[in-house]
Structure formats: C-alpha cells, structure tokens
PDB file of C-alpha atoms in Angstrom:
ATOM      1  CA  MET A  65      34.712 -10.896  14.628  1.00 50.00           C
ATOM      2  CA  ARG A  66      34.596  -8.143  11.997  1.00 53.00           C
ATOM      3  CA  LEU A  67      35.697  -8.677   8.438  1.00 51.00           C
ATOM      4  CA  THR A  68      37.750  -5.482   8.548  1.00 54.00           C
ATOM      5  CA  GLU A  69      40.017  -6.973  11.214  1.00 61.00           C
ATOM      6  CA  PHE A  70      41.614  -9.168   8.538  1.00 56.00           C
ATOM      7  CA  LEU A  71      42.576  -6.171   6.386  1.00 56.00           C
ATOM      8  CA  PRO A  72      45.925  -4.369   6.734  1.00 62.00           C
ATOM      9  CA  PRO A  73      45.520  -0.980   8.495  1.00 62.00           C
ATOM     10  CA  LYS A  74      46.238   1.133   5.393  1.00 56.00           C
ATOM     11  CA  LEU A  75      43.714  -0.792   3.298  1.00 49.00           C
ATOM     12  CA  ARG A  76      41.175  -0.677   6.136  1.00 51.00           C
ATOM     13  CA  LYS A  77      41.368   3.145   6.246  1.00 54.00           C
ATOM     14  CA  THR A  78      40.667   3.312   2.517  1.00 52.00           C
ATOM     15  CA  LEU A  79      38.007   0.628   2.068  1.00 50.00           C
ATOM     16  CA  VAL A  80      35.802   1.209   5.102  1.00 50.00           C
ATOM     17  CA  PRO A  81      34.742   4.794   4.188  1.00 53.00           C
ATOM     18  CA  ILE A  82      34.180   3.778   0.551  1.00 52.00           C
ATOM     19  CA  ALA A  83      32.052   0.808   1.623  1.00 51.00           C
ATOM     20  CA  ALA A  84      30.038   3.021   3.996  1.00 49.00           C
ATOM     21  CA  LEU A  85      29.383   5.540   1.213  1.00 45.00           C
ATOM     22  CA  ALA A  86      28.372   2.806  -1.232  1.00 47.00           C
ATOM     23  CA  LEU A  87      26.049   1.258   1.350  1.00 45.00           C
ATOM     24  CA  SER A  88      24.366   4.581   2.147  1.00 48.00           C
ATOM     25  CA  VAL A  89      23.744   5.286  -1.549  1.00 47.00           C
ATOM     26  CA  PHE A  90      22.508   1.720  -2.133  1.00 49.00           C
ATOM     27  CA  MET A  91      20.171   1.872   0.856  1.00 50.00           C
ATOM     28  CA  GLY A  92      18.624   5.128  -0.309  1.00 52.00           C
ATOM     29  CA  GLY A  93      20.824   7.581   1.522  1.00 50.00           C
ATOM     30  CA  ALA A  94      20.258  10.143  -1.225  1.00 52.00           C
ATOM     31  CA  ALA A  95      17.871  12.955  -0.356  1.00 55.00           C
ATOM     32  CA  LEU A  96      14.299  12.198  -1.408  1.00 65.00           C
ATOM     33  CA  ALA A  97      11.394  14.583  -1.745  1.00 75.00           C
ATOM     34  CA  ALA A  98       8.561  14.265   0.738  1.00 86.00           C
ATOM     35  CA  PRO A  99       5.751  11.908  -0.253  1.00 89.00           C
ATOM     36  CA  ILE A 100       2.655  13.446  -1.831  1.00 91.00           C
ATOM     37  CA  ALA A 101      -0.623  12.886   0.039  1.00 94.00           C
ATOM     38  CA  ASN A 102      -3.438  12.081  -2.387  1.00 95.00           C
ATOM     39  CA  PRO A 103      -7.205  12.288  -1.744  1.00 96.00           C
ATOM     40  CA  ILE A 104      -8.109   9.117  -3.674  1.00 96.00           C
ATOM     41  CA  ALA A 105      -6.852   5.531  -3.603  1.00 96.00           C
ATOM     42  CA  THR A 106      -7.530   3.149  -6.477  1.00 96.00           C
ATOM     43  CA  PHE A 107      -7.898  -0.520  -5.612  1.00 95.00           C
ATOM     44  CA  ALA A 108      -8.557  -3.711  -7.506  1.00 94.00           C
ATOM     45  CA  GLY A 109     -10.691  -6.403  -5.965  1.00 94.00           C
ATOM     46  CA  LEU A 110     -10.915 -10.049  -6.935  1.00 94.00           C
ATOM     47  CA  ASP A 111     -14.001 -12.136  -6.232  1.00 94.00           C
ATOM     48  CA  LYS A 112     -12.441 -15.604  -6.008  1.00 95.00           C
ATOM     49  CA  ILE A 113     -15.795 -17.342  -6.570  1.00 95.00           C
ATOM     50  CA  THR A 114     -16.585 -15.694  -9.909  1.00 94.00           C
ATOM     51  CA  GLY A 115     -12.990 -14.877 -10.869  1.00 94.00           C
ATOM     52  CA  ARG A 116     -13.914 -11.272 -11.703  1.00 95.00           C
ATOM     53  CA  ILE A 117     -11.647  -8.335 -10.972  1.00 95.00           C
ATOM     54  CA  THR A 118     -13.182  -4.933 -10.206  1.00 95.00           C
ATOM     55  CA  LYS A 119     -11.247  -1.671 -10.132  1.00 96.00           C
ATOM     56  CA  PHE A 120     -12.615   1.022  -7.799  1.00 95.00           C
ATOM     57  CA  ASP A 121     -11.694   4.465  -6.441  1.00 96.00           C
ATOM     58  CA  VAL A 122     -12.125   5.332  -2.771  1.00 95.00           C
ATOM     59  CA  TYR A 123     -11.708   8.762  -1.174  1.00 96.00           C
ATOM     60  CA  ILE A 124      -9.518   8.943   1.934  1.00 96.00           C
ATOM     61  CA  ASP A 125     -11.534   8.268   5.130  1.00 95.00           C
ATOM     62  CA  GLU A 126     -14.501   7.017   3.070  1.00 95.00           C
ATOM     63  CA  THR A 127     -15.778   3.460   3.441  1.00 94.00           C
ATOM     64  CA  VAL A 128     -16.958   1.438   0.461  1.00 94.00           C
ATOM     65  CA  LEU A 129     -18.387  -2.046   0.309  1.00 94.00           C
ATOM     66  CA  PHE A 130     -16.682  -4.611  -1.883  1.00 94.00           C
ATOM     67  CA  GLY A 131     -18.754  -7.740  -1.480  1.00 92.00           C
ATOM     68  CA  ALA A 132     -18.792  -8.381   2.261  1.00 93.00           C
ATOM     69  CA  LEU A 133     -15.748  -6.179   2.870  1.00 95.00           C
ATOM     70  CA  GLU A 134     -15.799  -2.586   4.082  1.00 95.00           C
ATOM     71  CA  VAL A 135     -12.655  -0.896   2.708  1.00 96.00           C
ATOM     72  CA  THR A 136     -11.520   2.398   4.300  1.00 97.00           C
ATOM     73  CA  PRO A 137      -8.263   4.026   3.169  1.00 97.00           C
ATOM     74  CA  ARG A 138      -6.782   6.414   5.734  1.00 97.00           C
ATOM     75  CA  ALA A 139      -3.833   7.698   3.678  1.00 97.00           C
ATOM     76  CA  CYS A 140      -2.489   7.315   0.145  1.00 96.00           C
ATOM     77  CA  TYR A 141       1.013   8.508  -0.727  1.00 96.00           C
ATOM     78  CA  SER A 142       2.966   8.731  -3.961  1.00 94.00           C
ATOM     79  CA  ARG A 143       6.243  10.370  -4.956  1.00 92.00           C
ATOM     80  CA  PRO A 144       6.934  13.233  -7.374  1.00 88.00           C
ATOM     81  CA  PRO A 145       7.137  12.200 -11.054  1.00 84.00           C
ATOM     82  CA  THR A 146      10.897  12.827 -11.040  1.00 86.00           C
ATOM     83  CA  GLU A 147      11.467   9.981  -8.556  1.00 88.00           C
ATOM     84  CA  THR A 148      10.878   6.248  -8.610  1.00 84.00           C
ATOM     85  CA  GLN A 149       7.227   5.715  -7.816  1.00 80.00           C
ATOM     86  CA  ARG A 150       6.544   4.217  -4.399  1.00 89.00           C
ATOM     87  CA  VAL A 151       2.786   4.230  -3.981  1.00 94.00           C
ATOM     88  CA  SER A 152       1.514   3.213  -0.549  1.00 95.00           C
ATOM     89  CA  ALA A 153      -1.785   3.387   1.300  1.00 96.00           C
ATOM     90  CA  PHE A 154      -2.790   2.772   4.886  1.00 97.00           C
ATOM     91  CA  LEU A 155      -6.168   1.096   5.081  1.00 95.00           C
ATOM     92  CA  GLU A 156      -8.616  -0.690   7.317  1.00 97.00           C
ATOM     93  CA  VAL A 157     -10.770  -3.537   6.104  1.00 96.00           C
ATOM     94  CA  ASP A 158     -13.756  -4.921   8.010  1.00 96.00           C
ATOM     95  CA  GLN A 159     -15.805  -7.982   7.154  1.00 95.00           C
ATOM     96  CA  ARG A 160     -19.548  -7.562   7.402  1.00 93.00           C
ATOM     97  CA  SER A 161     -21.503 -10.585   8.656  1.00 90.00           C
ATOM     98  CA  LEU A 162     -24.988 -11.629   7.581  1.00 89.00           C
ATOM     99  CA  GLN A 163     -26.289 -10.123  10.844  1.00 91.00           C
ATOM    100  CA  GLY A 164     -24.802  -6.733   9.908  1.00 84.00           C
ATOM    101  CA  ASN A 165     -21.923  -6.829  12.401  1.00 91.00           C
ATOM    102  CA  SER A 166     -18.453  -5.796  11.304  1.00 92.00           C
ATOM    103  CA  LYS A 167     -15.152  -7.367  12.324  1.00 95.00           C
ATOM    104  CA  ARG A 168     -11.740  -5.850  11.539  1.00 95.00           C
ATOM    105  CA  ILE A 169      -9.718  -8.287   9.433  1.00 95.00           C
ATOM    106  CA  PHE A 170      -6.931  -6.014   8.165  1.00 94.00           C
ATOM    107  CA  THR A 171      -5.171  -2.844   9.271  1.00 95.00           C
ATOM    108  CA  GLY A 172      -1.934  -1.798   7.662  1.00 94.00           C
ATOM    109  CA  TRP A 173       0.025  -0.464   4.730  1.00 95.00           C
ATOM    110  CA  MET A 174      -0.346  -1.754   1.196  1.00 95.00           C
ATOM    111  CA  PHE A 175       2.211  -1.084  -1.512  1.00 94.00           C
ATOM    112  CA  ALA A 176       1.280  -0.871  -5.194  1.00 92.00           C
ATOM    113  CA  ASP A 177       4.646  -2.165  -6.386  1.00 90.00           C
ATOM    114  CA  SER A 178       4.600  -5.136  -3.945  1.00 87.00           C
ATOM    115  CA  PRO A 179       0.989  -6.290  -3.486  1.00 82.00           C
ATOM    116  CA  ALA A 180       1.997  -9.523  -1.766  1.00 82.00           C
ATOM    117  CA  LEU A 181       4.201  -7.790   0.819  1.00 85.00           C
ATOM    118  CA  ASN A 182       1.339  -6.942   3.177  1.00 81.00           C
ATOM    119  CA  ALA A 183      -1.660  -8.584   1.562  1.00 80.00           C
ATOM    120  CA  LEU A 184      -5.255  -8.866   2.700  1.00 85.00           C
ATOM    121  CA  ASP A 185      -5.885 -12.512   3.569  1.00 81.00           C
ATOM    122  CA  HIS A 186      -9.533 -13.434   2.943  1.00 89.00           C
ATOM    123  CA  ALA A 187     -11.181 -16.655   1.765  1.00 92.00           C
ATOM    124  CA  VAL A 188     -13.440 -15.053  -0.867  1.00 95.00           C
ATOM    125  CA  TYR A 189     -11.954 -11.640  -1.747  1.00 94.00           C
ATOM    126  CA  ASP A 190      -8.564 -10.171  -2.545  1.00 94.00           C
ATOM    127  CA  VAL A 191      -8.032  -6.398  -2.508  1.00 94.00           C
ATOM    128  CA  TRP A 192      -4.836  -4.663  -3.551  1.00 94.00           C
ATOM    129  CA  LEU A 193      -3.648  -1.094  -4.139  1.00 95.00           C
ATOM    130  CA  ILE A 194      -3.186   0.096  -7.732  1.00 95.00           C
ATOM    131  CA  GLU A 195      -2.446   3.831  -7.430  1.00 94.00           C
ATOM    132  CA  CYS A 196      -3.107   7.107  -5.661  1.00 95.00           C
ATOM    133  CA  LYS A 197      -4.900   9.886  -7.541  1.00 94.00           C
ATOM    134  CA  THR A 198      -5.909  13.504  -7.173  1.00 92.00           C
ATOM    135  CA  SER A 199      -9.196  13.225  -9.105  1.00 91.00           C
ATOM    136  CA  SER A 200     -11.823  10.642  -9.994  1.00 89.00           C
ATOM    137  CA  THR A 201     -15.054  10.231 -11.920  1.00 89.00           C
ATOM    138  CA  VAL A 202     -16.602   9.024  -8.655  1.00 86.00           C
ATOM    139  CA  PRO A 203     -18.461  11.880  -6.905  1.00 86.00           C
ATOM    140  CA  PRO A 204     -16.888  12.986  -3.609  1.00 85.00           C
ATOM    141  CA  PRO A 205     -18.309  11.766  -0.285  1.00 80.00           C
ATOM    142  CA  GLY A 206     -21.370  13.565   0.995  1.00 75.00           C
ATOM    143  CA  SER A 207     -22.828  14.043  -2.469  1.00 66.00           C
ATOM    144  CA  ARG A 208     -24.189  10.498  -2.745  1.00 57.00           C
ATOM    145  CA  ALA A 209     -25.578   7.576  -0.767  1.00 57.00           C
ATOM    146  CA  THR A 210     -23.288   4.981   0.865  1.00 55.00           C
ATOM    147  CA  PRO A 211     -21.154   3.685  -1.982  1.00 60.00           C
ATOM    148  CA  GLU A 212     -21.071   0.036  -2.893  1.00 67.00           C
ATOM    149  CA  VAL A 213     -18.737  -1.482  -5.433  1.00 67.00           C
ATOM    150  CA  PRO A 214     -20.699  -3.886  -7.641  1.00 67.00           C
ATOM    151  CA  VAL A 215     -19.258  -7.387  -7.476  1.00 65.00           C
ATOM    152  CA  GLN A 216     -20.140  -9.026 -10.789  1.00 59.00           C
TER     153      GLN A 216
END
C-alpha cells in the first residue's frame, strides 16, 4: 500500500511532484560534469607488523610492489575543482608468494572519501586510495626498473 493513497486527491497532486523533485535533487539529479581521468593514483599502505604507513604514487596500468602485494591501478578518476571531490580508482592487487607465484586477492573500485567502503582485506597490509594526480616526482614507466615501494 502506498503512502500517497492516504492523502486527499488535491493534496496528492501537489505533494507528489514536489517530493519527486526534492528526491531527484537529493539523489544527485543535478547535472554533473564528466569525471576527469588521471594518469597517476596515490595510495597509502600500512604494514601492520611495523605500524608504518607509506605513501606512494603509481601510474595507471603500472604494477608496483608494496611488501608482498602487487598493486596495479587501471583507472583513477576525480571531478573538476568546482564540484564536490569524488576520487575513485579501479585497481587489481595480487599477493606474491615466496615461490614467486601471484594470486589475485582484490579487484574493484576504491574511493578516497570512503576507504572502508570497498577495502583491501589482507592480514599484513592495508592499501587505500588517497588521490588522483596529473604529475608526480616518480619517473614514468619505461624509464626505470620494476618499481618497488620500500616497506620500512
């Protein structure tokens, strides 16, 4: 049974369109600019054994080692500065074994403003998205050996 069935017909005609408009505005019905694709994702990684946090930049489609994890961002999106920032990245994380084999342990979107929403679940390491950038002090892929993030 709908709530509007209890309203008189005249009031129903007035309130229903107003409620629909309010709901569409509340749910983000306003026009938004297209997300901006960025070439670099910045992550933070926690080594739960030492308690140290390391911040590192990774180019899109590049794989870096953070401890025993191979982190590969596939996309990193932000919004124009005139809008509320919604920074998100799609990434793949593999765990490297002592024998050198890799096993996929995470594939999905991470959100900078909600790190726990779709978090990487690992016994030793936590990795979360900080931001998307257009430039970095890290040299681009191809100009250096396989990158490895030092875990202190």
